[in-house]
Coordinates of C-alpha atoms and ligand atoms in Angstrom, one line a residue:
M1 CA -36.4 3.2 -42.0
T2 CA -33.6 3.1 -39.4
L3 CA -30.5 1.0 -39.6
N4 CA -28.8 0.6 -36.3
L5 CA -25.3 -0.8 -35.9
S6 CA -24.1 -1.5 -32.4
D7 CA -20.8 -2.8 -31.1
L8 CA -20.1 -4.3 -34.5
S9 CA -16.7 -5.9 -34.9
K10 CA -14.7 -8.1 -37.3
T11 CA -11.1 -9.0 -37.3
Y12 CA -9.0 -10.0 -40.3
G13 CA -5.5 -10.9 -39.2
Q14 CA -3.9 -7.6 -38.3
F15 CA -6.9 -5.5 -39.3
K16 CA -9.5 -4.9 -36.6
F17 CA -12.8 -3.4 -37.7
G18 CA -14.8 -1.8 -34.9
P19 CA -16.3 -1.8 -32.4
F20 CA -18.5 0.3 -34.6
D21 CA -21.7 2.1 -33.6
L22 CA -23.7 3.9 -36.2
R23 CA -27.3 5.0 -36.7
V24 CA -28.5 5.6 -40.3
E25 CA -31.9 7.2 -41.0
D26 CA -33.4 7.8 -44.5
G27 CA -31.2 9.9 -46.6
V28 CA -27.6 9.6 -47.8
L29 CA -24.8 8.9 -45.4
A30 CA -21.5 9.3 -47.3
V31 CA -18.8 7.0 -45.8
L32 CA -15.5 8.6 -46.4
G33 CA -12.1 7.1 -45.5
P34 CA -8.7 6.2 -47.0
S35 CA -8.1 2.9 -48.8
G36 CA -7.9 0.0 -46.4
S37 CA -9.8 1.8 -43.6
G38 CA -12.7 -0.7 -43.6
K39 CA -15.3 0.9 -45.8
T40 CA -16.0 -2.2 -47.9
T41 CA -15.9 -4.3 -44.7
L42 CA -18.6 -2.1 -43.2
L43 CA -20.9 -2.6 -46.3
S44 CA -20.2 -6.3 -46.5
L45 CA -21.2 -6.8 -42.9
I46 CA -24.5 -4.9 -43.5
A47 CA -25.2 -6.8 -46.7
G48 CA -24.4 -10.2 -45.2
I49 CA -21.5 -11.0 -47.4
T50 CA -19.4 -11.2 -44.2
E51 CA -20.6 -12.2 -40.7
P52 CA -19.3 -10.1 -37.8
D53 CA -17.4 -11.6 -34.9
S54 CA -19.8 -9.8 -32.6
G55 CA -22.3 -7.0 -32.5
S56 CA -25.7 -6.3 -34.0
I57 CA -27.2 -4.8 -37.2
C58 CA -30.9 -3.8 -36.8
L59 CA -33.1 -2.7 -39.6
N60 CA -36.3 -1.1 -38.1
G61 CA -35.8 -3.3 -35.0
R62 CA -35.2 -6.5 -37.0
E63 CA -31.8 -8.2 -36.4
L64 CA -29.9 -8.9 -39.6
V65 CA -26.9 -10.7 -38.2
G66 CA -27.2 -14.4 -38.8
H67 CA -29.7 -14.0 -41.6
P68 CA -28.6 -14.9 -45.1
L69 CA -28.1 -12.0 -47.5
E70 CA -31.1 -12.7 -49.7
N71 CA -33.4 -12.2 -46.6
R72 CA -31.9 -8.9 -45.6
D73 CA -33.7 -6.4 -47.9
V74 CA -30.3 -4.8 -48.5
G75 CA -29.2 -3.9 -52.0
M76 CA -25.5 -3.4 -52.8
V77 CA -23.9 -1.8 -55.8
F78 CA -20.2 -2.7 -56.2
Q79 CA -17.3 -0.7 -57.5
E80 CA -17.2 -2.8 -60.7
G81 CA -18.2 -6.0 -62.3
A82 CA -21.2 -7.6 -60.7
L83 CA -23.6 -8.1 -63.7
F84 CA -24.1 -11.5 -65.2
P85 CA -22.0 -11.2 -68.4
H86 CA -24.0 -13.8 -70.4
M87 CA -27.3 -12.0 -69.9
T88 CA -28.4 -8.8 -71.6
A89 CA -28.9 -5.6 -69.5
R90 CA -32.6 -6.2 -69.5
E91 CA -32.3 -9.8 -68.4
N92 CA -29.9 -8.7 -65.6
I93 CA -32.5 -6.2 -64.3
A94 CA -35.5 -8.5 -64.9
Y95 CA -33.7 -11.3 -62.9
A96 CA -34.0 -9.1 -59.8
A97 CA -37.3 -7.3 -60.6
T98 CA -40.8 -8.4 -59.6
T99 CA -42.5 -7.3 -62.8
A100 CA -41.5 -6.4 -66.4
A101 CA -43.1 -2.9 -65.8
R102 CA -40.6 -2.4 -63.0
V103 CA -37.7 -3.0 -65.5
D104 CA -39.1 -0.4 -67.9
G105 CA -39.7 2.1 -65.1
L106 CA -36.1 1.8 -63.8
A107 CA -34.7 1.9 -67.4
A108 CA -36.5 5.2 -67.9
T109 CA -35.3 6.6 -64.6
L110 CA -31.7 5.7 -65.2
E111 CA -31.9 6.5 -69.0
I112 CA -30.8 3.1 -70.2
E113 CA -33.8 2.2 -72.4
D114 CA -31.6 2.2 -75.5
I115 CA -29.0 -0.2 -74.2
L116 CA -31.3 -2.8 -72.6
N117 CA -30.5 -5.4 -75.3
R118 CA -26.8 -5.1 -75.0
S119 CA -24.7 -7.5 -72.9
P120 CA -22.5 -6.1 -70.1
P121 CA -19.1 -6.6 -71.7
V122 CA -20.0 -4.1 -74.5
L123 CA -21.3 -1.4 -72.2
S124 CA -19.3 1.7 -71.3
G125 CA -18.3 2.2 -67.7
G126 CA -21.1 4.6 -67.0
E127 CA -23.8 2.5 -68.8
Y128 CA -22.6 -0.6 -66.8
Q129 CA -23.0 1.2 -63.5
R130 CA -26.5 2.5 -64.4
V131 CA -27.6 -1.1 -65.2
A132 CA -26.0 -2.4 -62.0
L133 CA -27.9 0.3 -60.0
A134 CA -31.1 -0.5 -61.9
R135 CA -30.7 -4.2 -61.0
T136 CA -30.1 -3.4 -57.3
L137 CA -33.1 -1.0 -57.2
A138 CA -35.3 -3.6 -58.9
T139 CA -35.1 -5.7 -55.7
D140 CA -36.8 -2.7 -53.8
P141 CA -34.2 -2.8 -51.1
A142 CA -35.0 -1.3 -47.7
V143 CA -31.4 -0.1 -47.5
L144 CA -29.1 0.8 -50.4
L145 CA -25.3 0.3 -50.2
L146 CA -23.0 1.7 -52.8
D147 CA -19.3 0.8 -52.8
E148 CA -17.4 3.5 -54.8
P149 CA -19.7 2.9 -57.8
L150 CA -18.2 5.8 -59.8
S151 CA -14.5 5.4 -59.0
S152 CA -13.7 3.5 -62.2
L153 CA -15.4 6.1 -64.5
D154 CA -13.7 9.0 -66.3
T155 CA -14.2 12.5 -64.8
P156 CA -17.0 13.9 -67.1
I157 CA -19.1 10.8 -66.9
R158 CA -18.5 10.5 -63.1
R159 CA -19.6 14.1 -62.6
R160 CA -22.7 13.6 -64.6
L161 CA -23.7 10.4 -63.0
R162 CA -23.0 11.8 -59.6
D163 CA -25.4 14.7 -60.3
E164 CA -28.0 12.2 -61.5
L165 CA -27.5 10.0 -58.5
H166 CA -28.1 13.0 -56.3
S167 CA -31.7 13.5 -57.6
L168 CA -32.3 9.8 -57.7
F169 CA -31.3 9.4 -54.0
E170 CA -33.7 12.3 -53.1
S171 CA -36.6 10.3 -54.5
L172 CA -35.7 7.2 -52.4
D173 CA -36.9 7.2 -48.8
I174 CA -34.5 4.6 -47.5
P175 CA -31.2 4.7 -45.7
I176 CA -28.4 4.9 -48.3
L177 CA -24.7 4.3 -47.4
Y178 CA -22.4 5.7 -50.1
V179 CA -18.8 4.7 -49.8
T180 CA -16.1 6.9 -51.3
H181 CA -12.5 8.0 -50.7
D182 CA -13.2 11.3 -52.4
Q183 CA -14.2 14.3 -50.2
R184 CA -15.9 16.1 -53.1
T185 CA -18.2 13.1 -53.9
A186 CA -18.9 12.8 -50.2
T187 CA -20.0 16.4 -49.7
A188 CA -21.8 16.5 -53.0
L189 CA -23.9 13.4 -52.3
G190 CA -24.0 13.0 -48.5
D191 CA -26.6 14.6 -46.3
R192 CA -24.3 13.4 -43.5
I193 CA -20.7 12.2 -43.6
A194 CA -19.1 9.4 -41.6
I195 CA -15.3 9.4 -41.5
V196 CA -13.7 6.0 -41.1
R197 CA -10.1 5.5 -40.0
D198 CA -8.4 2.2 -39.3
G199 CA -11.7 0.4 -38.9
M200 CA -13.1 3.0 -36.5
L201 CA -15.7 5.7 -36.8
E202 CA -13.7 9.0 -36.4
Q203 CA -16.6 11.4 -36.8
V204 CA -20.2 11.4 -38.1
G205 CA -22.3 14.5 -38.7
D206 CA -23.8 16.9 -41.2
S207 CA -21.5 17.5 -44.2
S208 CA -20.9 21.1 -43.3
T209 CA -20.2 20.3 -39.7
V210 CA -17.7 17.6 -40.5
V211 CA -15.9 19.8 -43.1
E212 CA -15.9 23.1 -41.1
Q213 CA -15.8 21.7 -37.5
P214 CA -13.7 18.6 -37.8
A215 CA -13.4 16.7 -34.5
T216 CA -9.8 15.6 -35.1
E217 CA -6.8 16.6 -37.2
F218 CA -7.3 13.4 -39.3
V219 CA -10.8 14.5 -40.2
A220 CA -9.6 18.0 -41.0
R221 CA -6.8 16.8 -43.3
F222 CA -9.0 14.1 -44.9
T223 CA -11.6 16.7 -45.8
G224 CA -9.1 19.0 -47.4
N225 CA -8.2 21.3 -44.5
E226 CA -4.5 21.8 -44.2
N227 CA -4.8 24.9 -42.0
L228 CA -4.0 23.5 -38.6
F229 CA -2.0 25.7 -36.2
E230 CA -0.8 25.3 -32.6
G231 CA -2.2 28.0 -30.5
S232 CA -3.2 29.1 -27.0
V233 CA -6.3 30.7 -25.5
I234 CA -5.4 34.1 -24.0
E235 CA -8.7 35.6 -23.2
H236 CA -12.3 34.7 -22.7
S237 CA -14.9 37.4 -23.5
E238 CA -18.5 37.6 -24.4
Q239 CA -17.9 37.5 -28.1
G240 CA -15.8 34.3 -27.7
V241 CA -12.2 33.4 -26.9
T242 CA -9.2 35.2 -28.2
V243 CA -6.4 32.9 -29.3
R244 CA -2.7 33.5 -30.1
V245 CA -1.0 31.8 -33.0
G246 CA 2.7 32.8 -33.1
D247 CA 2.6 36.5 -32.6
V248 CA -0.9 36.9 -34.0
E249 CA -4.0 37.3 -31.9
L250 CA -7.3 36.1 -33.4
Q251 CA -10.8 36.7 -32.2
T252 CA -13.0 33.6 -32.4
A253 CA -16.7 33.1 -32.0
T254 CA -16.1 30.0 -29.9
S255 CA -16.8 30.2 -26.2
N256 CA -16.9 26.6 -25.0
I257 CA -13.3 25.6 -24.9
G258 CA -11.9 24.4 -21.6
Q259 CA -8.2 24.2 -22.1
S260 CA -5.6 26.7 -23.1
D261 CA -3.5 24.7 -25.5
I262 CA -5.5 24.2 -28.7
T263 CA -5.2 23.6 -32.4
V264 CA -6.7 26.3 -34.5
C265 CA -8.4 25.1 -37.7
I266 CA -9.4 27.4 -40.5
H267 CA -11.0 26.0 -43.6
P268 CA -9.2 27.3 -46.7
S269 CA -12.5 28.4 -48.4
R270 CA -13.2 30.6 -45.4
V271 CA -9.9 32.6 -45.7
E272 CA -10.6 35.9 -47.4
I273 CA -7.9 37.7 -49.3
K274 CA -7.6 41.3 -50.7
P275 CA -4.9 43.3 -52.2
S276 CA -2.4 44.6 -49.6
R277 CA -3.0 48.1 -48.2
A278 CA -6.6 48.3 -49.2
P279 CA -7.7 51.6 -47.4
D280 CA -10.3 50.4 -45.0
D281 CA -8.8 47.2 -43.8
E282 CA -7.2 48.4 -40.6
Q283 CA -10.7 48.3 -39.0
I284 CA -11.5 44.8 -39.9
I285 CA -11.0 42.2 -37.2
N286 CA -8.5 39.4 -37.7
T287 CA -6.7 41.1 -40.6
I288 CA -3.1 40.0 -41.1
T289 CA -0.7 40.3 -44.0
G290 CA 0.6 37.4 -46.0
T291 CA 3.1 36.8 -48.9
V292 CA 2.3 34.2 -51.5
T293 CA 4.8 31.4 -51.3
R294 CA 3.1 29.0 -53.7
W295 CA -0.1 28.6 -55.7
L296 CA -1.7 25.8 -57.4
N297 CA -4.5 25.7 -60.1
E298 CA -6.8 22.8 -59.1
G299 CA -9.3 23.5 -62.0
S300 CA -12.4 24.9 -60.3
E301 CA -10.3 26.7 -57.6
Y302 CA -6.9 27.9 -56.8
Q303 CA -5.0 27.0 -53.7
I304 CA -2.8 29.9 -52.4
E305 CA -0.2 29.2 -49.8
M306 CA 0.9 32.3 -47.9
A307 CA 3.6 33.0 -45.3
T308 CA 2.1 35.1 -42.5
S309 CA 3.4 36.8 -39.4
W310 CA 2.7 33.7 -37.3
G311 CA 5.5 31.9 -39.2
S312 CA 5.2 28.3 -40.2
P313 CA 3.2 26.5 -41.2
A314 CA 1.9 28.4 -44.2
L315 CA -1.8 29.5 -44.4
T316 CA -3.7 28.2 -47.4
A317 CA -6.7 30.0 -49.0
S318 CA -8.8 28.5 -51.7
V319 CA -10.4 31.0 -54.2
H320 CA -12.3 30.8 -57.4
P321 CA -10.5 31.7 -60.6
P322 CA -12.1 35.2 -61.0
V323 CA -10.8 36.2 -57.6
F324 CA -7.4 34.8 -58.3
E325 CA -7.2 36.7 -61.6
R326 CA -8.5 40.0 -60.2
L327 CA -5.8 39.9 -57.5
T328 CA -3.0 39.1 -60.1
I329 CA -1.5 36.6 -57.7
D330 CA 2.0 35.2 -58.1
T331 CA 4.8 34.0 -55.9
G332 CA 5.9 37.0 -53.7
T333 CA 2.5 38.9 -54.0
E334 CA 1.6 40.6 -50.7
L335 CA -2.0 40.3 -49.6
Q336 CA -4.3 41.2 -46.8
I337 CA -5.8 38.2 -45.1
M338 CA -9.1 38.3 -43.2
I339 CA -10.3 35.5 -41.1
P340 CA -13.9 35.9 -39.9
P341 CA -14.2 34.9 -36.2
S342 CA -17.0 32.4 -37.0
S343 CA -14.7 30.6 -39.4
I344 CA -12.1 29.7 -36.8
H345 CA -12.6 26.3 -35.3
L346 CA -10.8 25.2 -32.2
M347 CA -9.8 21.7 -31.4
P348 CA -8.2 20.2 -28.3
N349 CA -4.4 20.2 -28.8
R350 CA -3.0 16.9 -30.1
G351 CA -0.4 17.0 -27.3
Ligands
ADP1 P1 -11.5 -0.1 -47.8 O1 -12.8 -0.6 -48.5 O2 -11.7 1.0 -46.9 O3 -10.4 0.1 -48.8 P2 -11.5 -2.9 -46.8 O4 -12.7 -2.9 -45.9 O5 -11.6 -3.4 -48.1 O6 -11.1 -1.3 -46.9 O7 -10.3 -3.6 -46.1 C1 -9.9 -3.2 -44.8 C2 -8.8 -4.2 -44.3 O8 -9.4 -5.5 -44.2 C3 -7.7 -4.3 -45.3 O9 -6.5 -4.4 -44.6 C4 -8.0 -5.6 -46.0 O10 -6.8 -6.2 -46.5 C5 -8.7 -6.4 -45.0 N1 -9.7 -7.4 -45.5 C6 -10.8 -7.0 -46.1 N2 -11.5 -8.1 -46.5 C7 -10.8 -9.2 -46.2 C8 -10.9 -10.6 -46.3 N3 -12.0 -11.1 -46.9 N4 -9.9 -11.4 -45.8 C9 -8.8 -10.9 -45.2 N5 -8.6 -9.5 -45.1 C10 -9.6 -8.7 -45.5
MG2 MG1 -13.2 -0.8 -50.5

């Protein structure tokens, strides 16, 4: 299946969505963007809840614009509250399903057999969303749209359901658009990620490409990369260009950069740190010294902010707890910082 959006636009007062072009094949496309960027508008247009001002939405060559939502073969799961409250969970799913066997099959897949006779108001958040998903899947949609379906759940349930969704999605051979404002959910579930900003598509690509080679500073910051530095290209060589940030020269693995004023982007997870004055470090390329100015425990990883010889802004490294503990890090700790050339991404300067 292929879903093709072209030149899609919709205006609500001050808010302009599009023109939006996007091609979605089978697999999960995570749609990531801040609140108010137009994510729900995008899904509503595809589902047929909203009609666009102009543009086209093609599903395997069939135009959807102008067709009522019940004829679109598009299933949508909402952030919250779309089940019929006066029906049981089973009745809600059966309402959409073609056969009773389908209801039982979905109930088994989504592990909701035990709650089928309950009514939506007594279900927990996680149970409710499982039933909502079962009801949507019962229609055998050709495209599945999910609008932040986990955002109202508590963290442990959200994580568990997210992992389960991951395996469920792999078993569905249809285009899936999964809307979220959370980068971790986007990278965990998305084969590809589309970043939306102010109603426009900012970048779309493989999860790792979007995270490690952001096209713009907005994408970098929105995917958790604060390490953006003004720099300039000083030399082209076979290995890649050498750039200067402050007084520091860094070897990169990039060769295709045309201009000399650039923004240097280094994902925090790619910054390697060691105790200062480790004996063999002089030899390693792109080794600089840093002093910890701040650190933050984010649960599964630590963010370490360091002042380096290139001055401000600070460089951030993210490390796993065992690394953090081994290095006995605190404010003022001196460290050796190594930045592998292949981990340095160059962007055209904002100026
Ligand atoms: P997101 O889902 O990314 O938070 P939305 O698509 O819900 O963003 O909204 C994008 C913008 O469009 C917001 O400014 C919102 O107020 C506006 N908007 C969305 N739906 C409507 C509507 N039905 N009528 C008027 N304005 C709307
Ligand atoms: Mg929304």
